[in-house]
Amino acid sequence: MKRIAPTARVLAVAAAASLALTACGGGGDTAAQQSESAAPSAAASSAPAAKGDGTLTIGTVLPQTGSLAFLGPPEIAGVDLALKEINEAGGVLGKPVNKIHTDSGDTTTNIAGQSVDKLLAQKTDAIIGAASSSVSESIIDKVTGAGVVQFSPANTSDAFTTIEDNGLYFRTAPPDKLQGRVLGDLIAADGNDTVGILAMQDSYGTGLANQITTTAEEAGASVVERVDYDPKAADFSADVTKIKAKNPKAIVLIGFEEGAKVVQELVKQGLTADKVKWYMVDGNMSNTNYLKMPKGTLKGVKGTIPGAEAPEEFKKKLLEVNGDLKDYTYAAESYDAANLIALAAESAKDDTGKAIASKLAEVSKGGEKCKSFKQCVDLLKAGKDIDYEGISGPVEFDDNGDPAIATIGVYQYGDDNKYPGKALEYRTGNIQG
């Protein structure tokens, strides 16, 4: 079936917090990678739908390589922490949850498609991933066509609100309408009446650029130049030259890892962050991507990341899973995704993808509030309805599998080209239909 698209409207309410930001980094699961590489490949068209065998199997298609590889470690750590706690609490349907980690790569490869084939061949019931909206679009037919839940912790493209998904696609990251509105408001509030936008040319970049433009112009600013660039380009000098010619007070950078090359070109052409205000988004907000640049290159640069700040206690638990973490972006959303999948399977008393999908909205709202798998599953076993309150936020799904309520954090880089662990401010929005 095709989800019915709501007319999305975002109400942003600012809430002040202390100066700073969050982080990124880490490694994968060796045992899971061995399991993945040992798995036989299966053609997408011949892969059978997952059938309930009493053991919930959760796979991941998250970036271990490619332009979003910096997001992989915190996302994988979030899943691993959730599954560790779930299995310590007795698992799902009386059995430990099985996990299989695979790589998503990026849009320059077919790694994600190959990973999905492996996961379907191993009768995976739900897949967490991908991080990239474009990568998820490339595999969604294969995943949901097999009757498997696809649950992304990081997809923000508005396209997923109305995409053909057989009712099996969900996400804990809010659509770009919210992040774009928050960033557009921020740019105007900072006194920028002329804006240039450099956006990667894909559904993520285009969607965010469109919403930022709409919001900034509604607030009285003017987008004097917008360049949608090829993220695989070897050189961005011509793109930056177009922006420079219009002399904007602010420049918005929407992209992934290639953003480091764009930044270098901005500096080369004299559009440094101390002369022009730069703004970034979740795809290029990184604590590792800019460390080789001269000290202070990104000082004062602001950016947005969907989701509430990861609590310190949660970060400590993540570091026990992966001690090399440098960033925590989308770790909470990944943790919540795994918990919600497990709770939905427990509620349905069935580990099939369709059964899980039928219960995901139900366990996310309307019942007795609970904040951990153990607390929630105990309530379910007592015959009570539950409302899982996630680390990333309330996580209440609307009819499209989108979070109905979401928080966007605003962060700011320091002299060390990193952003601290606490947000400068948060803005919470309701996405209403």
Coordinates of C-alpha atoms in Angstrom, one line a residue:
M1 CA 0.0 0.0 0.0
K2 CA 1.0 3.6 -0.4
R3 CA 1.0 5.7 2.7
I4 CA -1.4 8.7 2.6
A5 CA 0.7 11.9 2.8
P6 CA -0.4 14.4 5.4
T7 CA -0.2 18.1 4.6
A8 CA 2.9 18.6 6.8
R9 CA 3.1 21.7 9.0
V10 CA 5.9 22.4 11.4
L11 CA 5.5 24.4 14.6
A12 CA 8.9 25.3 16.1
V13 CA 9.2 26.3 19.7
A14 CA 12.6 27.4 20.9
A15 CA 14.0 26.3 24.2
A16 CA 17.3 27.7 25.4
A17 CA 20.1 25.4 26.7
S18 CA 23.9 25.8 27.3
L19 CA 26.6 26.4 24.7
A20 CA 28.1 23.5 22.7
L21 CA 27.5 20.2 20.7
T22 CA 27.7 16.4 20.1
A23 CA 30.1 13.8 18.5
C24 CA 30.8 10.9 15.9
G25 CA 33.1 7.8 15.3
G26 CA 33.7 4.1 16.1
G27 CA 33.8 0.4 14.9
G28 CA 31.6 -2.5 13.9
D29 CA 30.7 -5.9 15.3
T30 CA 33.4 -8.4 14.3
A31 CA 31.3 -11.5 15.0
A32 CA 28.4 -10.0 13.1
Q33 CA 30.6 -9.1 10.2
Q34 CA 31.9 -12.7 10.0
S35 CA 28.4 -13.9 10.0
E36 CA 27.5 -11.5 7.3
S37 CA 30.4 -12.5 5.0
A38 CA 29.6 -16.2 5.5
A39 CA 26.0 -15.6 4.4
P40 CA 25.0 -16.8 0.9
S41 CA 23.8 -14.1 -1.6
A42 CA 20.2 -14.2 -2.8
A43 CA 18.6 -12.4 -5.7
A44 CA 16.1 -9.8 -4.5
S45 CA 13.3 -11.1 -6.6
S46 CA 13.7 -14.6 -5.3
A47 CA 14.3 -13.8 -1.6
P48 CA 11.4 -15.2 0.4
A49 CA 9.5 -13.0 2.9
A50 CA 10.7 -13.6 6.5
K51 CA 8.5 -16.2 8.3
G52 CA 7.9 -16.3 12.0
D53 CA 10.2 -18.8 13.5
G54 CA 10.0 -17.6 17.1
T55 CA 13.5 -15.9 16.9
L56 CA 13.6 -12.2 16.2
T57 CA 16.4 -11.4 13.8
I58 CA 17.4 -7.8 13.3
G59 CA 19.9 -6.8 10.6
T60 CA 21.5 -3.5 10.0
V61 CA 22.5 -1.8 6.7
L62 CA 24.5 1.1 8.2
P63 CA 27.6 2.9 6.8
Q64 CA 30.8 1.2 7.6
T65 CA 32.3 2.7 4.4
G66 CA 31.5 5.6 2.1
S67 CA 30.6 9.3 2.5
L68 CA 28.6 8.8 5.7
A69 CA 31.0 6.3 7.3
F70 CA 31.4 8.7 10.3
L71 CA 27.7 8.0 11.2
G72 CA 28.1 4.3 11.2
P73 CA 29.9 3.8 14.6
P74 CA 27.4 5.6 16.8
E75 CA 24.4 4.1 14.9
I76 CA 25.9 0.5 15.3
A77 CA 26.7 1.2 18.9
G78 CA 23.1 2.3 19.6
V79 CA 21.8 -0.9 18.1
D80 CA 24.3 -3.1 19.9
L81 CA 23.5 -1.4 23.3
A82 CA 19.8 -1.9 22.8
L83 CA 20.1 -5.6 21.9
K84 CA 22.5 -6.2 24.8
E85 CA 19.9 -4.8 27.2
I86 CA 17.0 -6.6 25.4
N87 CA 18.8 -10.0 25.7
E88 CA 19.8 -9.4 29.3
A89 CA 16.1 -8.8 30.0
G90 CA 15.2 -12.2 28.5
G91 CA 15.0 -11.4 24.8
V92 CA 11.9 -11.4 22.7
L93 CA 9.3 -14.2 22.7
G94 CA 11.5 -16.0 25.2
K95 CA 14.5 -16.1 23.0
P96 CA 17.6 -13.9 22.5
V97 CA 17.4 -11.5 19.6
N98 CA 19.8 -12.4 16.7
K99 CA 21.7 -9.5 15.1
I100 CA 23.6 -9.3 11.8
H101 CA 25.5 -6.1 10.9
T102 CA 26.2 -5.3 7.2
D103 CA 27.6 -2.3 5.4
S104 CA 25.5 0.2 3.4
G105 CA 28.3 1.9 1.6
D106 CA 26.9 4.9 -0.3
T107 CA 25.3 5.7 -3.7
T108 CA 28.6 5.1 -5.6
T109 CA 28.4 1.4 -4.9
N110 CA 25.8 -1.4 -4.8
I111 CA 27.0 -2.5 -1.3
A112 CA 23.6 -1.9 0.3
G113 CA 21.8 -4.0 -2.2
Q114 CA 24.2 -6.9 -1.7
S115 CA 23.9 -6.5 2.1
V116 CA 20.1 -6.7 1.9
D117 CA 20.3 -9.9 -0.2
K118 CA 22.5 -11.4 2.5
L119 CA 20.1 -10.3 5.3
L120 CA 17.0 -11.6 3.4
A121 CA 18.7 -15.0 2.8
Q122 CA 19.2 -15.2 6.6
K123 CA 15.5 -14.6 7.2
T124 CA 15.9 -11.2 8.8
D125 CA 12.7 -9.9 10.2
A126 CA 13.6 -6.2 10.4
I127 CA 16.4 -4.1 9.0
I128 CA 17.7 -0.9 10.6
G129 CA 19.1 1.4 7.9
A130 CA 20.2 2.9 5.8
A131 CA 21.5 6.2 7.1
S132 CA 21.5 7.9 3.7
S133 CA 18.1 8.7 2.3
S134 CA 19.2 7.9 -1.3
V135 CA 20.6 4.6 -0.2
S136 CA 17.4 3.7 1.6
E137 CA 15.4 4.6 -1.6
S138 CA 17.6 2.2 -3.5
I139 CA 16.8 -0.7 -1.3
I140 CA 13.3 0.0 0.0
D141 CA 11.5 -2.0 -2.7
K142 CA 13.7 -5.0 -2.1
V143 CA 13.2 -4.9 1.7
T144 CA 9.6 -4.1 2.0
G145 CA 8.7 -6.2 -1.0
A146 CA 10.1 -9.2 1.0
G147 CA 7.7 -8.4 3.9
V148 CA 10.5 -7.1 6.1
V149 CA 10.4 -4.0 8.2
Q150 CA 12.8 -1.2 7.1
F151 CA 13.5 1.2 10.0
S152 CA 15.9 4.0 9.5
P153 CA 17.4 6.0 12.4
A154 CA 18.7 8.8 10.1
N155 CA 16.6 9.2 6.9
T156 CA 15.2 12.7 6.7
S157 CA 14.1 13.0 3.1
D158 CA 10.5 14.1 2.8
A159 CA 10.1 11.5 0.0
F160 CA 9.6 8.7 2.6
T161 CA 6.4 10.2 3.8
T162 CA 4.5 9.1 0.7
I163 CA 6.8 6.4 -0.7
E164 CA 5.4 2.9 -1.7
D165 CA 6.4 0.8 1.3
N166 CA 3.6 -1.8 1.9
G167 CA 3.2 -0.1 5.3
L168 CA 6.7 -1.5 6.4
Y169 CA 8.9 1.6 6.5
F170 CA 9.5 3.6 9.7
R171 CA 12.0 6.1 10.9
T172 CA 13.0 7.8 14.2
A173 CA 14.5 10.8 12.4
P174 CA 12.1 13.6 11.5
P175 CA 11.5 14.7 7.8
D176 CA 13.6 17.5 6.5
K177 CA 10.6 19.9 6.7
L178 CA 11.4 20.3 10.4
Q179 CA 15.2 20.6 10.2
G180 CA 14.9 22.9 7.2
R181 CA 12.4 25.1 9.0
V182 CA 14.6 25.3 12.2
L183 CA 17.7 26.1 10.2
G184 CA 15.9 28.7 8.0
D185 CA 14.6 30.4 11.0
L186 CA 18.0 30.4 12.7
I187 CA 19.7 31.9 9.6
A188 CA 17.2 34.8 9.5
A189 CA 17.2 35.3 13.3
D190 CA 21.0 35.7 13.1
G191 CA 20.5 38.8 10.9
N192 CA 21.3 37.3 7.5
D193 CA 19.2 38.9 4.8
T194 CA 21.1 37.4 1.9
V195 CA 21.9 33.6 1.7
G196 CA 23.8 31.3 -0.6
I197 CA 23.1 27.5 -0.6
L198 CA 25.5 24.8 -1.6
A199 CA 23.6 21.5 -1.6
M200 CA 24.5 18.0 -2.8
Q201 CA 22.2 16.9 -5.6
D202 CA 20.1 14.1 -4.2
S203 CA 16.7 13.8 -2.4
Y204 CA 18.3 14.7 1.0
G205 CA 20.1 17.8 -0.3
T206 CA 17.3 19.0 -2.5
G207 CA 14.6 18.5 0.2
L208 CA 16.6 20.4 2.8
A209 CA 17.6 23.2 0.4
N210 CA 13.9 23.7 -0.6
Q211 CA 12.7 23.9 2.9
I212 CA 15.5 26.2 4.1
T213 CA 14.8 28.5 1.1
T214 CA 11.0 28.7 1.9
T215 CA 11.5 29.4 5.6
A216 CA 14.3 31.9 5.2
E217 CA 12.4 33.8 2.6
E218 CA 9.2 33.8 4.7
A219 CA 11.3 35.3 7.5
G220 CA 12.5 38.2 5.2
A221 CA 15.8 36.8 3.9
S222 CA 16.6 36.3 0.2
V223 CA 18.4 33.3 -1.3
V224 CA 20.6 35.0 -3.8
E225 CA 22.2 31.9 -5.2
R226 CA 21.7 28.2 -4.9
V227 CA 24.0 25.6 -6.4
D228 CA 23.1 21.9 -6.4
Y229 CA 26.4 20.1 -6.9
D230 CA 27.6 16.6 -7.8
P231 CA 28.9 15.2 -4.5
K232 CA 31.3 12.9 -6.5
A233 CA 32.9 15.9 -8.2
A234 CA 36.7 16.2 -7.8
D235 CA 36.6 19.9 -7.6
F236 CA 34.1 22.5 -6.3
S237 CA 35.8 25.7 -7.4
A238 CA 33.1 26.6 -10.0
D239 CA 30.3 25.9 -7.5
V240 CA 31.9 28.2 -4.9
T241 CA 32.6 30.9 -7.5
K242 CA 28.9 31.1 -8.3
I243 CA 28.1 31.7 -4.6
K244 CA 30.9 34.2 -4.2
A245 CA 29.7 36.3 -7.1
K246 CA 26.4 37.0 -5.2
N247 CA 28.2 38.1 -2.0
P248 CA 25.8 36.5 0.5
K249 CA 26.0 37.2 4.2
A250 CA 25.4 33.5 5.0
I251 CA 26.3 30.2 3.2
V252 CA 24.4 27.0 3.9
L253 CA 26.4 23.8 3.3
I254 CA 24.2 20.7 2.8
G255 CA 26.1 17.5 2.1
F256 CA 28.1 14.6 3.5
E257 CA 31.8 13.8 3.8
E258 CA 32.6 15.8 0.6
G259 CA 31.7 18.9 2.7
A260 CA 35.4 19.0 3.8
K261 CA 36.4 19.7 0.2
V262 CA 33.7 22.4 -0.1
V263 CA 35.0 24.0 3.0
Q264 CA 38.5 24.0 1.7
E265 CA 37.4 25.8 -1.5
L266 CA 35.4 28.4 0.5
V267 CA 38.6 29.2 2.4
K268 CA 40.6 29.3 -0.8
Q269 CA 38.3 31.8 -2.3
G270 CA 38.3 34.0 0.8
L271 CA 34.8 33.1 2.0
T272 CA 36.1 32.1 5.5
A273 CA 33.8 31.6 8.5
D274 CA 35.0 34.8 10.1
K275 CA 33.8 36.8 7.1
V276 CA 30.7 34.9 6.0
K277 CA 28.4 32.9 8.4
W278 CA 28.4 29.2 7.6
Y279 CA 25.6 26.9 8.5
M280 CA 25.7 23.1 8.3
V281 CA 23.3 20.1 8.7
D282 CA 23.3 16.6 10.2
G283 CA 25.0 15.1 7.1
N284 CA 28.2 17.2 7.5
M285 CA 28.2 18.0 11.2
S286 CA 31.2 15.9 12.2
N287 CA 33.8 15.9 14.9
T288 CA 36.3 14.0 12.7
N289 CA 35.9 15.4 9.2
Y290 CA 37.6 18.7 9.8
L291 CA 40.4 18.0 12.3
K292 CA 43.2 18.2 9.7
M293 CA 42.3 21.8 8.9
P294 CA 44.0 24.8 10.5
K295 CA 42.8 25.6 14.0
G296 CA 39.7 27.9 14.0
T297 CA 38.6 27.1 10.4
L298 CA 35.1 26.3 11.6
K299 CA 35.0 28.5 14.7
G300 CA 31.5 29.9 15.2
V301 CA 29.9 27.7 12.5
K302 CA 26.4 26.6 13.5
G303 CA 24.6 23.5 12.4
T304 CA 21.5 21.4 13.1
I305 CA 21.1 17.8 14.1
P306 CA 17.7 16.1 14.5
G307 CA 17.1 14.5 17.9
A308 CA 17.6 15.4 21.5
E309 CA 21.1 15.4 22.9
A310 CA 22.3 12.0 24.1
P311 CA 22.3 12.0 27.9
E312 CA 25.6 11.5 29.6
E313 CA 24.6 8.2 31.1
F314 CA 23.6 6.9 27.7
K315 CA 27.0 8.1 26.2
K316 CA 28.8 6.1 28.9
K317 CA 26.9 3.0 28.1
L318 CA 27.7 3.5 24.4
L319 CA 31.4 3.8 25.2
E320 CA 31.2 0.5 27.0
V321 CA 30.0 -1.0 23.7
N322 CA 32.5 1.0 21.5
G323 CA 35.2 2.8 23.4
D324 CA 36.4 4.6 20.2
L325 CA 33.3 6.7 19.7
K326 CA 34.0 10.3 18.8
D327 CA 30.4 11.3 17.7
Y328 CA 27.0 10.2 19.0
T329 CA 24.8 11.5 16.1
Y330 CA 21.8 9.1 15.6
A331 CA 23.0 6.7 18.3
A332 CA 19.8 7.4 20.3
E333 CA 17.6 7.0 17.2
S334 CA 19.3 3.7 16.4
Y335 CA 18.8 2.5 20.0
D336 CA 15.2 3.5 19.9
A337 CA 14.6 1.7 16.6
A338 CA 15.9 -1.6 18.0
N339 CA 13.8 -1.3 21.2
L340 CA 10.7 -0.4 19.3
I341 CA 11.1 -3.3 16.9
A342 CA 11.6 -5.7 19.8
L343 CA 8.6 -4.3 21.7
A344 CA 6.4 -4.5 18.6
A345 CA 7.3 -8.2 18.1
E346 CA 6.6 -8.9 21.7
S347 CA 3.3 -7.1 21.5
A348 CA 2.3 -9.0 18.4
K349 CA 3.6 -12.3 19.8
D350 CA 5.1 -12.8 16.3
D351 CA 8.5 -11.9 14.8
T352 CA 7.4 -11.5 11.2
G353 CA 7.9 -8.1 9.6
K354 CA 4.2 -7.5 8.9
A355 CA 3.3 -8.4 12.5
I356 CA 6.0 -6.0 13.8
A357 CA 4.8 -3.2 11.5
S358 CA 1.2 -3.6 12.7
K359 CA 2.3 -2.9 16.3
L360 CA 5.0 -0.2 16.0
A361 CA 2.6 2.8 16.2
E362 CA 0.7 1.1 19.0
V363 CA 3.7 0.6 21.3
S364 CA 4.9 4.2 20.6
K365 CA 1.9 6.1 22.0
G366 CA -1.3 6.0 23.9
G367 CA -0.5 3.6 26.7
E368 CA 1.4 3.6 30.0
K369 CA 4.8 5.5 29.6
C370 CA 8.0 3.4 29.9
K371 CA 11.6 4.2 29.1
S372 CA 13.4 0.9 28.8
F373 CA 12.8 -2.4 27.1
K374 CA 12.6 -4.2 30.4
Q375 CA 10.2 -1.8 31.9
C376 CA 8.0 -1.8 28.8
V377 CA 8.1 -5.6 28.2
D378 CA 7.1 -6.2 31.8
L379 CA 4.0 -4.0 31.3
L380 CA 3.2 -5.9 28.1
K381 CA 3.4 -9.2 29.9
A382 CA 1.1 -7.8 32.5
G383 CA -1.5 -7.1 29.7
K384 CA -1.1 -3.3 29.6
D385 CA -0.8 -1.0 26.7
I386 CA 2.5 0.9 26.5
D387 CA 3.9 4.2 25.3
Y388 CA 7.7 3.8 24.7
E389 CA 9.5 7.1 25.5
G390 CA 12.8 7.0 23.7
I391 CA 16.2 8.4 24.3
S392 CA 15.8 10.4 21.1
G393 CA 12.4 11.8 22.1
P394 CA 8.8 10.8 22.5
V395 CA 8.9 8.7 19.2
E396 CA 5.2 8.7 18.4
F397 CA 4.5 7.5 14.9
D398 CA 2.0 9.0 12.6
D399 CA 0.1 7.1 9.9
N400 CA 3.1 7.5 7.6
G401 CA 5.7 5.9 9.9
D402 CA 7.2 9.3 10.6
P403 CA 7.7 10.6 14.1
A404 CA 4.8 13.0 14.9
I405 CA 7.0 15.0 17.4
A406 CA 10.7 15.7 17.0
T407 CA 13.5 17.8 18.4
I408 CA 16.2 19.6 16.5
G409 CA 19.4 20.6 18.3
V410 CA 21.5 23.7 17.2
Y411 CA 25.2 23.3 17.7
Q412 CA 28.3 25.5 17.3
Y413 CA 31.9 24.7 16.4
G414 CA 34.8 25.8 18.6
D415 CA 38.4 26.7 17.8
D416 CA 39.3 23.0 17.6
N417 CA 37.0 22.4 14.6
K418 CA 34.8 20.2 16.8
Y419 CA 31.4 21.0 18.3
P420 CA 30.9 20.3 22.0
G421 CA 28.6 17.7 23.6
K422 CA 25.8 20.1 24.5
A423 CA 23.4 22.0 22.2
L424 CA 23.3 25.7 21.9
E425 CA 19.5 25.4 21.9
Y426 CA 16.8 23.0 21.0
R427 CA 13.6 23.5 19.0
T428 CA 10.8 21.0 19.2
G429 CA 8.2 20.7 16.5
N430 CA 4.9 18.9 15.9
I431 CA 4.4 17.5 12.4
Q432 CA 0.7 17.5 11.9
G433 CA -1.5 16.2 9.1

